[in-house]
Every structure is written in structure tokens, then in C-alpha cells.
Coordinates of C-alpha atoms and ligand atoms in Angstrom, one line a residue:
X1 CA 11.4 -50.2 -21.4
X2 CA 7.7 -50.9 -21.1
X3 CA 7.9 -47.4 -19.8
X4 CA 9.5 -43.9 -22.1
X5 CA 10.3 -41.4 -20.2
X6 CA 8.2 -38.1 -22.2
X7 CA 8.3 -35.0 -20.0
X8 CA 4.8 -33.5 -21.2
X9 CA 4.1 -29.4 -21.2
X10 CA 1.4 -28.8 -19.9
X11 CA 1.0 -25.2 -20.6
X12 CA -2.5 -23.5 -21.2
X13 CA -3.1 -27.3 -20.9
X14 CA -7.0 -29.3 -18.9
X15 CA -6.5 -31.6 -16.9
X16 CA -8.9 -34.0 -15.3
X17 CA -9.1 -35.4 -11.8
X18 CA -12.2 -38.3 -11.3
X19 CA -12.5 -38.4 -7.4
X20 CA -12.4 -36.8 -3.9
X21 CA -10.1 -38.6 -2.5
X22 CA -6.3 -38.2 -0.3
X23 CA -4.8 -40.3 -3.1
X24 CA -6.3 -37.7 -6.2
X25 CA -5.3 -35.2 -3.8
X26 CA -1.9 -36.4 -3.8
X27 CA -2.2 -36.2 -8.2
X28 CA -3.4 -32.3 -7.3
X29 CA -0.8 -31.3 -5.9
X30 CA 1.6 -32.2 -8.7
X31 CA -0.3 -30.8 -10.7
X32 CA -0.6 -27.8 -9.4
X33 CA 3.1 -26.9 -9.9
X34 CA 2.1 -26.3 -13.2
X35 CA 0.5 -24.0 -15.7
X36 CA -1.7 -26.5 -16.4
X37 CA -5.7 -26.0 -15.5
X38 CA -7.0 -28.6 -13.2
X39 CA -10.6 -30.1 -13.1
X40 CA -11.9 -31.8 -9.9
X41 CA -14.9 -33.8 -11.1
X42 CA -16.6 -35.7 -7.3
X43 CA -19.8 -36.1 -6.7
X44 CA -17.9 -35.2 -2.7
X45 CA -14.2 -33.7 -1.9
X46 CA -11.6 -35.6 0.9
X47 CA -10.0 -32.8 3.4
X48 CA -7.2 -32.6 1.4
X49 CA -8.9 -31.1 -1.9
X50 CA -11.5 -29.3 -0.6
X51 CA -8.8 -27.1 1.2
X52 CA -7.0 -26.3 -3.0
X53 CA -10.9 -26.0 -4.5
X54 CA -11.2 -23.1 -5.7
X55 CA -8.2 -21.8 -5.3
X56 CA -5.2 -21.0 -8.4
X57 CA -5.9 -23.3 -11.1
X58 CA -8.3 -26.2 -9.2
X59 CA -11.9 -25.9 -9.6
X60 CA -14.3 -28.4 -8.3
X61 CA -17.7 -29.6 -10.0
X62 CA -19.2 -31.1 -7.2
X63 CA -20.7 -34.7 -9.2
X64 CA -20.3 -37.7 -10.9
X65 CA -18.4 -38.0 -13.6
X66 CA -19.5 -38.0 -17.4
X67 CA -18.4 -39.3 -20.9
X68 CA -18.0 -35.2 -21.8
X69 CA -15.8 -34.9 -19.0
X70 CA -13.4 -35.6 -22.0
X71 CA -14.1 -33.4 -23.8
X72 CA -11.1 -30.9 -24.8
X73 CA -8.8 -32.7 -21.7
X74 CA -5.6 -33.5 -22.8
X75 CA -4.9 -35.3 -19.9
X76 CA -6.7 -37.7 -17.5
X77 CA -6.3 -39.0 -13.4
X78 CA -9.1 -40.7 -12.3
X79 CA -8.4 -42.0 -7.8
X80 CA -12.0 -42.1 -7.0
X81 CA -12.1 -44.5 -5.0
X82 CA -13.9 -47.0 -6.6
X83 CA -12.9 -49.1 -9.3
X84 CA -16.6 -49.4 -11.4
X85 CA -16.5 -45.5 -12.1
X86 CA -11.6 -45.7 -12.6
X87 CA -12.2 -48.8 -15.1
X88 CA -14.9 -46.4 -16.6
X89 CA -12.2 -43.9 -17.1
X90 CA -9.8 -45.9 -18.7
X91 CA -11.9 -47.6 -21.2
X92 CA -13.7 -44.2 -21.9
X93 CA -9.9 -41.9 -22.3
X94 CA -8.9 -44.6 -23.9
X95 CA -10.8 -45.1 -26.1
X96 CA -9.9 -41.3 -27.6
X97 CA -6.7 -42.2 -27.1
X98 CA -6.7 -39.4 -24.4
X99 CA -3.2 -40.4 -22.3
X100 CA -5.1 -41.5 -18.5
X101 CA -3.6 -43.1 -15.6
X102 CA -5.2 -44.6 -12.4
X103 CA -3.3 -44.3 -9.3
X104 CA -1.7 -47.5 -8.0
X105 CA -3.4 -49.4 -11.5
X106 CA -0.9 -49.7 -14.3
X107 CA -2.3 -52.3 -16.2
X108 CA -5.3 -49.8 -16.7
X109 CA -2.7 -47.2 -17.2
X110 CA -1.6 -45.3 -19.6
X111 CA 1.0 -43.5 -18.9
X112 CA 2.4 -43.4 -14.7
X113 CA 3.8 -40.8 -12.9
X114 CA 7.6 -40.8 -12.4
X115 CA 7.9 -40.3 -8.5
X116 CA 9.9 -36.6 -8.9
X117 CA 12.5 -34.3 -8.2
X118 CA 11.9 -30.6 -9.1
X119 CA 14.5 -27.8 -9.9
X120 CA 12.9 -26.2 -12.2
X121 CA 13.1 -26.1 -15.5
X122 CA 15.9 -29.3 -13.8
X123 CA 13.1 -32.3 -13.8
X124 CA 13.9 -35.4 -12.3
X125 CA 11.4 -38.4 -13.1
X126 CA 12.3 -42.2 -11.7
X127 CA 9.8 -45.2 -12.0
X128 CA 10.6 -48.4 -11.9
X129 CA 7.7 -49.4 -14.1
X130 CA 5.5 -50.2 -10.8
X131 CA 8.1 -52.6 -9.5
X132 CA 9.7 -50.9 -7.0
X133 CA 7.1 -48.0 -5.5
X134 CA 9.9 -48.2 -2.0
X135 CA 13.0 -48.0 -3.8
X136 CA 12.1 -44.9 -6.8
X137 CA 11.3 -43.5 -3.6
X138 CA 14.5 -44.0 -1.7
X139 CA 16.3 -43.5 -5.5
X140 CA 14.6 -39.5 -5.0
X141 CA 15.7 -38.5 -1.7
X142 CA 18.8 -40.0 -2.0
X143 CA 18.9 -37.4 -5.9
X144 CA 17.8 -34.4 -3.5
X145 CA 20.1 -34.8 -0.7
X146 CA 23.0 -34.2 -3.9
X147 CA 21.6 -31.3 -5.6
X148 CA 21.9 -27.7 -4.9
X149 CA 18.7 -26.2 -4.1
X150 CA 18.8 -24.0 -6.4
X151 CA 20.0 -25.7 -9.3
X152 CA 16.6 -24.1 -11.5
X153 CA 18.3 -20.5 -10.8
X154 CA 21.7 -22.0 -12.5
X155 CA 20.0 -22.7 -15.4
X156 CA 18.2 -19.8 -15.8
X157 CA 21.3 -17.9 -15.3
X158 CA 23.1 -20.3 -18.0
X159 CA 19.9 -19.5 -20.5
X160 CA 20.3 -17.0 -20.3
X161 CA 23.8 -15.9 -21.2
X162 CA 23.5 -19.1 -24.4
X163 CA 23.1 -16.2 -26.6
X164 CA 26.2 -14.0 -25.6
X165 CA 28.4 -17.3 -25.0
X166 CA 26.9 -18.8 -28.9
X167 CA 28.2 -14.9 -30.2
X168 CA 31.8 -15.4 -29.3
X169 CA 32.3 -18.6 -29.1
X170 CA 32.1 -20.2 -31.9
X171 CA 31.7 -23.9 -33.0
X172 CA 30.4 -25.8 -30.3
X173 CA 32.6 -28.3 -29.3
X174 CA 34.4 -25.1 -27.9
X175 CA 31.0 -24.4 -26.8
X176 CA 30.7 -27.5 -24.8
X177 CA 33.7 -27.6 -23.0
X178 CA 33.1 -23.4 -21.9
X179 CA 29.5 -24.9 -20.1
X180 CA 31.4 -27.4 -18.9
X181 CA 34.5 -25.3 -16.8
X182 CA 31.6 -23.1 -16.4
X183 CA 29.0 -25.4 -14.3
X184 CA 31.9 -26.2 -11.8
X185 CA 34.2 -23.2 -12.1
X186 CA 33.2 -20.6 -9.6
X187 CA 30.6 -18.3 -11.0
X188 CA 28.1 -21.8 -11.0
X189 CA 29.1 -22.2 -7.9
X190 CA 28.1 -17.6 -6.6
X191 CA 24.7 -18.4 -8.5
X192 CA 24.7 -21.8 -7.1
X193 CA 24.3 -19.6 -3.3
X194 CA 22.4 -17.1 -4.3
X195 CA 24.8 -14.5 -5.2
X196 CA 23.6 -13.3 -8.4
X197 CA 25.3 -9.9 -9.0
X198 CA 29.0 -11.7 -8.1
X199 CA 27.7 -14.6 -10.9
X200 CA 27.0 -11.5 -12.9
X201 CA 30.1 -10.0 -13.5
X202 CA 32.3 -13.5 -13.4
X203 CA 29.8 -14.5 -16.2
X204 CA 30.5 -11.5 -18.1
X205 CA 34.6 -11.3 -17.9
X206 CA 34.1 -15.3 -18.6
X207 CA 32.2 -14.5 -21.9
X208 CA 34.4 -12.3 -22.8
X209 CA 37.5 -14.1 -22.4
X210 CA 36.2 -16.7 -24.1
X211 CA 38.2 -16.5 -27.4
X212 CA 41.7 -17.5 -26.0
X213 CA 40.8 -19.4 -23.7
X214 CA 38.5 -21.7 -25.4
X215 CA 39.5 -20.7 -29.4
X216 CA 42.7 -23.5 -29.7
X217 CA 40.9 -26.3 -27.3
X218 CA 44.0 -28.7 -26.0
X219 CA 43.5 -32.6 -25.8
X220 CA 43.9 -34.6 -23.4
X221 CA 44.0 -38.0 -21.9
X222 CA 42.1 -40.1 -18.7
X223 CA 43.3 -43.5 -18.3
X224 CA 40.0 -44.6 -15.9
X225 CA 39.8 -48.0 -14.7
X226 CA 36.0 -49.1 -14.3
X227 CA 36.1 -51.3 -12.3
X228 CA 35.1 -54.9 -12.8
X229 CA 31.8 -54.8 -14.4
X230 CA 28.7 -53.4 -12.3
X231 CA 28.8 -50.1 -13.3
X232 CA 27.5 -49.1 -9.5
X233 CA 30.6 -49.1 -8.8
X234 CA 31.8 -46.9 -11.4
X235 CA 34.0 -44.0 -8.7
X236 CA 32.5 -40.4 -9.0
X237 CA 35.0 -39.1 -11.3
X238 CA 35.2 -41.8 -13.6
X239 CA 31.1 -41.2 -14.8
X240 CA 32.2 -37.2 -15.1
X241 CA 34.7 -37.9 -17.3
X242 CA 33.1 -40.6 -19.4
X243 CA 30.1 -37.8 -19.2
X244 CA 32.6 -34.6 -20.1
X245 CA 34.5 -37.0 -22.9
X246 CA 34.5 -36.7 -26.8
X247 CA 35.7 -39.4 -27.5
X248 CA 36.1 -42.9 -25.3
X249 CA 38.8 -45.7 -26.2
X250 CA 37.8 -49.3 -24.5
X251 CA 39.1 -52.2 -24.2
X252 CA 36.1 -55.2 -24.7
X253 CA 36.1 -56.3 -21.1
X254 CA 34.7 -53.2 -20.2
X255 CA 30.8 -54.2 -19.5
X256 CA 27.8 -53.2 -21.3
X257 CA 26.4 -51.1 -18.6
X258 CA 29.2 -49.5 -17.6
X259 CA 29.2 -48.5 -21.7
X260 CA 25.6 -46.9 -20.8
X261 CA 27.2 -44.2 -19.0
X262 CA 29.5 -43.1 -21.5
X263 CA 28.2 -39.3 -23.4
X264 CA 25.5 -41.0 -25.9
X265 CA 27.2 -38.1 -28.8
X266 CA 31.1 -39.3 -27.6
X267 CA 32.5 -41.6 -30.0
X268 CA 33.7 -44.8 -28.9
X269 CA 36.1 -47.4 -30.1
X270 CA 37.0 -50.8 -29.3
X271 CA 40.3 -51.9 -28.3
X272 CA 42.4 -55.1 -27.1
X273 CA 41.7 -59.1 -26.8
X274 CA 38.6 -60.5 -28.6
X275 CA 38.2 -63.2 -29.0
X276 CA 38.8 -64.5 -32.8
X277 CA 38.8 -60.7 -33.6
X278 CA 41.3 -58.7 -35.2
X279 CA 43.1 -56.8 -31.7
X280 CA 44.8 -54.0 -32.0
X281 CA 48.5 -53.3 -31.1
X282 CA 49.3 -51.3 -28.0
X283 CA 51.4 -49.6 -30.3
X284 CA 48.9 -48.7 -32.3
X285 CA 46.8 -47.9 -28.9
X286 CA 49.3 -45.8 -28.4
X287 CA 49.5 -44.5 -32.0
X288 CA 45.8 -43.8 -31.8
X289 CA 45.6 -41.6 -27.8
X290 CA 48.1 -39.3 -29.2
X291 CA 46.1 -39.0 -32.2
X292 CA 43.8 -38.1 -30.7
X293 CA 44.5 -36.0 -28.3
X294 CA 46.7 -33.8 -30.6
X295 CA 43.4 -33.9 -32.5
X296 CA 41.9 -31.0 -29.4
X297 CA 40.1 -34.1 -28.0
X298 CA 38.9 -35.2 -24.9
X299 CA 39.7 -38.6 -24.2
X300 CA 39.2 -41.4 -21.9
X301 CA 40.6 -44.6 -22.1
X302 CA 38.1 -46.4 -20.1
X303 CA 39.8 -49.9 -19.0
X304 CA 38.4 -52.9 -16.9
X305 CA 39.4 -52.7 -13.4
X306 CA 41.7 -50.4 -12.0
X307 CA 44.6 -48.9 -14.5
X308 CA 47.7 -49.5 -13.3
X309 CA 47.1 -52.8 -12.0
X310 CA 47.5 -55.2 -15.7
X311 CA 46.2 -53.0 -17.6
X312 CA 48.8 -51.3 -19.2
X313 CA 48.2 -48.3 -18.2
X314 CA 51.7 -47.2 -16.7
X315 CA 52.2 -48.4 -20.7
X316 CA 50.6 -45.9 -22.0
X317 CA 51.1 -43.5 -19.6
X318 CA 54.8 -43.6 -20.2
X319 CA 54.5 -43.0 -24.2
X320 CA 51.7 -40.4 -23.8
X321 CA 53.8 -38.5 -21.5
X322 CA 56.2 -38.9 -23.9
X323 CA 55.0 -36.8 -26.6
X324 CA 53.8 -34.2 -24.6
X325 CA 49.8 -35.4 -23.6
X326 CA 48.6 -34.4 -20.5
X327 CA 47.7 -37.3 -19.2
X328 CA 45.4 -38.2 -15.0
X329 CA 44.6 -42.1 -13.9
X330 CA 41.2 -42.4 -11.9
X331 CA 41.7 -45.5 -10.3
X332 CA 39.2 -48.2 -10.0
X333 CA 38.4 -51.5 -8.2
X334 CA 40.8 -53.7 -9.9
X335 CA 39.1 -57.3 -10.1
X336 CA 40.5 -59.2 -6.9
X337 CA 38.8 -56.2 -4.6
X338 CA 35.9 -56.3 -7.1
X339 CA 35.9 -59.9 -7.1
X340 CA 35.8 -60.8 -3.2
X341 CA 33.9 -58.1 -2.1
X342 CA 31.2 -60.1 -4.4
X343 CA 31.5 -63.4 -3.4
X344 CA 32.0 -62.0 0.8
X345 CA 35.4 -63.2 0.7
X346 CA 37.7 -61.3 2.9
X347 CA 40.9 -61.1 1.5
X348 CA 42.7 -60.2 4.2
X349 CA 41.7 -61.6 8.1
X350 CA 43.5 -60.5 11.3
X351 CA 43.5 -65.0 12.1
X352 CA 44.9 -66.5 9.4
X353 CA 46.3 -64.1 6.3
X354 CA 48.2 -61.2 6.9
X355 CA 49.4 -60.9 2.8
X356 CA 47.5 -60.5 0.1
X357 CA 49.5 -60.8 -4.0
X358 CA 48.4 -60.6 -7.1
X359 CA 50.1 -62.6 -9.7
X360 CA 49.3 -62.3 -13.4
X361 CA 48.6 -66.6 -14.7
X362 CA 49.5 -65.8 -18.0
X363 CA 52.3 -64.9 -19.7
X364 CA 53.2 -64.8 -23.3
X365 CA 55.6 -68.0 -22.9
X366 CA 53.6 -69.8 -20.7
X367 CA 53.9 -70.1 -17.1
X368 CA 55.2 -66.1 -15.5
X369 CA 58.2 -66.5 -14.0
X370 CA 57.4 -65.6 -10.4
X371 CA 58.7 -66.5 -6.9
X372 CA 56.6 -69.5 -6.0
X373 CA 59.0 -70.5 -3.1
X374 CA 57.3 -66.4 -1.2
X375 CA 53.2 -67.4 -3.0
X376 CA 53.3 -70.2 -1.2
X377 CA 54.2 -69.2 1.6
X378 CA 51.2 -69.5 5.0
X379 CA 48.5 -66.9 6.0
X380 CA 49.0 -65.0 2.9
X381 CA 46.0 -64.8 0.8
X382 CA 47.1 -65.4 -3.5
X383 CA 45.1 -63.8 -6.1
X384 CA 45.4 -64.8 -9.4
X385 CA 44.7 -62.4 -12.5
X386 CA 44.5 -64.3 -16.6
X387 CA 45.0 -67.2 -14.3
X388 CA 42.3 -69.9 -16.2
X389 CA 44.9 -71.5 -19.4
X390 CA 47.4 -72.4 -16.5
X391 CA 45.4 -73.7 -13.7
X392 CA 46.7 -76.2 -12.9
X393 CA 50.3 -76.2 -13.2
X394 CA 50.0 -72.9 -11.0
X395 CA 48.2 -75.3 -8.2
X396 CA 51.1 -77.7 -9.2
X397 CA 53.6 -75.3 -8.4
X398 CA 52.4 -73.8 -4.8
X399 CA 52.3 -77.6 -3.8
X400 CA 55.9 -78.3 -5.0
X401 CA 57.1 -75.4 -2.2
X402 CA 55.7 -76.3 0.3
X403 CA 51.5 -75.4 0.8
X404 CA 49.3 -78.0 1.5
X405 CA 47.0 -79.4 -1.2
X406 CA 43.9 -79.1 0.9
X407 CA 44.1 -75.4 0.5
X408 CA 41.0 -73.5 0.5
X409 CA 40.3 -72.0 -3.1
X410 CA 38.0 -69.9 -4.6
X411 CA 37.1 -69.1 -8.1
X412 CA 35.6 -66.5 -9.7
X413 CA 33.7 -65.6 -12.7
X414 CA 32.2 -62.6 -14.3
X415 CA 32.6 -60.7 -10.8
X416 CA 30.0 -57.9 -10.0
X417 CA 27.8 -59.1 -13.0
X418 CA 24.6 -60.6 -13.7
X419 CA 26.2 -64.1 -14.7
X420 CA 28.7 -64.1 -12.4
X421 CA 29.6 -67.9 -10.8
X422 CA 31.8 -68.2 -7.5
X423 CA 33.3 -71.8 -7.2
X424 CA 35.2 -73.3 -4.4
X425 CA 37.7 -76.0 -3.7
X426 CA 40.8 -76.9 -2.2
X427 CA 44.2 -76.2 -4.3
X428 CA 44.4 -79.9 -5.6
X429 CA 41.9 -79.6 -7.4
X430 CA 42.0 -76.0 -8.9
X431 CA 42.8 -77.3 -12.5
X432 CA 40.0 -80.1 -12.6
X433 CA 37.1 -77.5 -11.2
X434 CA 38.3 -75.6 -14.0
X435 CA 37.2 -78.1 -16.5
X436 CA 34.4 -79.7 -14.9
X437 CA 32.3 -76.1 -15.0
X438 CA 33.7 -75.3 -17.7
X439 CA 35.2 -71.8 -16.6
X440 CA 34.9 -69.1 -19.0
X441 CA 36.2 -66.2 -17.9
X442 CA 37.0 -63.5 -17.1
X443 CA 37.8 -65.1 -13.4
X444 CA 40.3 -64.5 -10.6
X445 CA 41.3 -67.6 -8.8
X446 CA 41.6 -67.2 -5.1
X447 CA 43.9 -69.0 -3.1
X448 CA 43.9 -69.4 0.9
X449 CA 42.2 -69.7 3.6
X450 CA 39.8 -66.3 3.0
X451 CA 38.4 -68.2 1.0
X452 CA 37.4 -71.0 3.0
X453 CA 36.2 -68.9 5.9
X454 CA 33.5 -66.7 3.5
X455 CA 31.9 -70.2 1.6
X456 CA 30.8 -70.7 5.1
X457 CA 29.5 -67.9 5.9
X458 CA 27.2 -68.1 2.9
X459 CA 23.4 -69.6 3.3
X460 CA 24.0 -72.6 0.3
X461 CA 27.0 -73.7 2.3
X462 CA 26.0 -77.1 0.4
X463 CA 26.9 -76.7 -2.6
X464 CA 30.0 -75.6 -3.4
X465 CA 29.4 -73.6 -6.7
X466 CA 27.5 -70.8 -5.5
X467 CA 25.8 -68.8 -8.1
X468 CA 25.0 -65.1 -6.9
Ligands
LIG1 N1 42.8 -54.1 -14.8 C1 42.5 -55.2 -14.6 C2 42.9 -56.2 -14.8 C3 42.6 -56.5 -16.2 S1 43.5 -58.1 -16.5 C4 41.4 -55.3 -13.2 O1 42.5 -54.2 -12.3 O2 41.2 -55.9 -12.8 C5 42.2 -59.5 -16.2 C6 42.3 -59.9 -15.9 O3 41.4 -59.2 -14.5 C7 41.2 -61.4 -16.7 O4 41.8 -62.1 -17.0 C8 40.5 -61.4 -15.2 O5 41.2 -62.8 -14.6 C9 40.2 -60.4 -13.8 N2 39.0 -59.9 -14.2 C10 39.0 -58.7 -15.1 N3 37.2 -58.3 -14.8 C11 36.7 -59.3 -13.3 C12 35.9 -59.6 -13.3 N4 34.7 -59.1 -13.7 N5 35.7 -61.0 -12.8 C13 36.3 -61.5 -12.4 N6 38.2 -61.2 -12.9 C14 37.8 -60.7 -13.8

């Protein structure tokens, strides 16, 4: 990170804005939301600033900038429209270690002004380090539409009751759980609807009933699918549970990008497959889940893809239920659909594939016991998980049962991740392809005509190996 986001307390501070341009006016308008005293230094003012000067906390000094203007100031913005003037402001301010911003000149600025979503006291700042201002604006618009208008009221309301909650509910964990439920409950909803009276009454009831309701928290487990790796492919529910978890017990397949979305002070316990390292047995994982839930923790069991597709979610669910632990399952985008989308391969297609099968290519004692005859049938798509070590054998079985050696195939490695690879060929070449390209995995093998139609859509048709 080159830019570290901070929130600057500007109560009673003096801010200097050099210039009378429209750009300066935009910055003044932002600063006007604070309680800062805003000094505008400019020989002349544009139309917009002229309207603001002298109103509220904006004061105009009708002259050129001079070094003394920096005295006693805690923030400087230069937007005079004259590079020489702005450059001089920047040099002088930086010599005094004053935070300075030149509009659209990050190289000469010591801070940048982010895109803002303002639900004071809740404020959201968005920046791209100057790399994609339009993207920042779009993000801001999206967040604006997501957040209720009275979100700030809700934050103030909660703040008002903070002492009461602290007095009534012992322990930080209990209070966090209380607030977690509060912000999604009917009292919060009443605040957001502007119904302050009934909200305040509801809050009193809630706080007073708190010791019984929150004193003895019951732990639970959520089996959460995290998708193929791109954090953008998480579900809202997965995201929310990851934010509320006390403990996250995750497979090693779960990407760093996704782990970054976990609440920062949640405990993280990696379990499961890791090459060369000790991995916990399924029985040990089951026991760990029960033990954590019994300790009153909100446990998220985070898995790659979907928990119920080659993820042993069924076993964990049964074990937890047998031990009387509350368990919920949150679906995730499984590797087959995630990789298909990332590679532009439609798994079914009106003309060429009317069925799709997900199969595992691995079992502890070699090739799994599958109905190869059925898998070799025409007009369907086959997606094989965990098939790297048996790729060649799988192709041979299918060809033995009559599937054409020329059937198009694709191998998608690290689907949806930045280093994703899509490799295309035909069935007889599958084993060789995996060798030749030293595919490391995780990867899925896709077999069927649809994989070819996808490659035709791809721009780099000439190279069958597409780095996406
Ligand atoms: N529950 C998971 C599958 C776990 S089994 C799911 O629904 O996706 C592990 C196998 O999933 C890997 O061997 C690989 O075949 C596949 N896989 C998982 N993530 C993948 C990814 N990002 N790209 C390609 N294959 C992936």
C-alpha cells in the first residue's frame, strides 16, 4: 500500500485552499462538511467559489499566495490552475511537513482526497492511488445505493446506548454478539425508518433482557463455501458470517484474498491438505469443530468452492448434528462453474450438451469406481475434480468406452485467480498436455464439445494455451 487511509480530525483546524478555480470550489465544498475554518487565497474567484466566500466557515483573502499563509494551517490544497503557483505551494508546505494536495497531481501531493460516502459519523473513503478515478466514482455510486440514508442516525443511536449496554452485558464477546444482532434486528430497522420513539423503547427492552439472552452464548458452526478463489465470487452471506466469526477454520485451498475478508481479530486455524505439511485428519477436524462450538464460539468452517461438492461438508454436518451443535450450510460457487465462467466455457449448450457431470478423478486406492460407460456418452460435459494425477488413465477409460479421441478438452488451472491458465486440446492428448504444461493445480479437467466452442470465442485462437 502506498497510500494509507486515515481520517483527519479537522475540528477547529485551519485549512488553506490556494486558488479560485472550479476544482478549488469542489474541494472547499468537501471541507465545508467539517468544522474546519477554510481560508481561500486567490486574487479572483470563479463563479462557484464566489458564492461560497463569506458564508459559513469559508473566508476569502483576495490576493496572491505567500509563504506566510502556511502559518498555523493544518491542511493545504492547491488548485490555482497555475502549475508554478501550485508547485511552489507544494514545495513550501512539504518543507514544513504540512499535508498538501495538488488537485490531479499525486506526485506533488503528500495526500490524496478519496471518493467519499458520507453518512456521518459513518464515512467511507475510496481511493485507487490515482490509478482509476472513474472506477472509484463507480464504486462510490454503488456503495451510495447500498447504504441506508439514516445510517449515521443508527450509529449515533448505538453510541447513545453504549454505556447502558456496557453496564448490562458482561464481556466483550457478549457485547459484540449483542451489537451484531442489534444492527440486524427490528430496533435498528426502526431507527433506519426514522421511528426514533419506538426504537428507543425497543432498545430499553432489549438491553434489560440482555443478561439472560446473551449471558450464555450458544456456539454454532457455519459450513461456508468460499468459491474458486476470487473474493468477488463470495456470497453476501459468506461475507457476513466471515465478518461475525470468532473462529475461522479453513482449508489451505482457500485463497489469501478470501482470508483477507475475515474479521481481523477472528482466530484462524488452517486445516486440511497442504503438500508436505502435517494435515489434520477429518476426524480431528470434526472434533475441533465441536470443541470450538461448545466453547460458545461462532465458528466458520471455510471451504473452497461449495461445501457439498467434494468438500466433505456432508460428513461434518452429520457429525455436528449428532453432537447437538447448530449447523448451517452456505453454498459457494463450485470449481466447475467458477472455472467454466472464467474460461468462457458453457457447461451445457442447447445444441451440443444437455447434461453435465461433476466427478472426482481421485480415490485413495487409485482411479475412483465410476460408471465409465455412462460418462463416455455423447452430448454431455464432464468436469473432473482432483484429476491431475490420473489424467491419462481417465482419458484412456473414456476412449475404451467409445468416446472419440478427438473430443475437445480443456484444463483450467487456478480458475478465477490472477494466475489462472486455460489449456485446450483433445482427449487423446490429455495426459501429455498435463505433463507438457506441468499443470500444478488446483485444476479441473473439462471434457466435451463445449470446451471447443469456448475456444472459438477466445481472442487468441492461434494459441491453445490462454493465459487469462
Ligand atoms: N468443494 C470444492 C472442491 C474441493 S476438491 C468445490 O466445490 O470447488 C479440490 C478440487 O477442486 C481440486 O483438486 C480441483 O480439481 C478443484 N478446484 C478447486 N478450486 C479450483 C480452482 N480455483 N481452479 C481449478 N480447480 C479448482
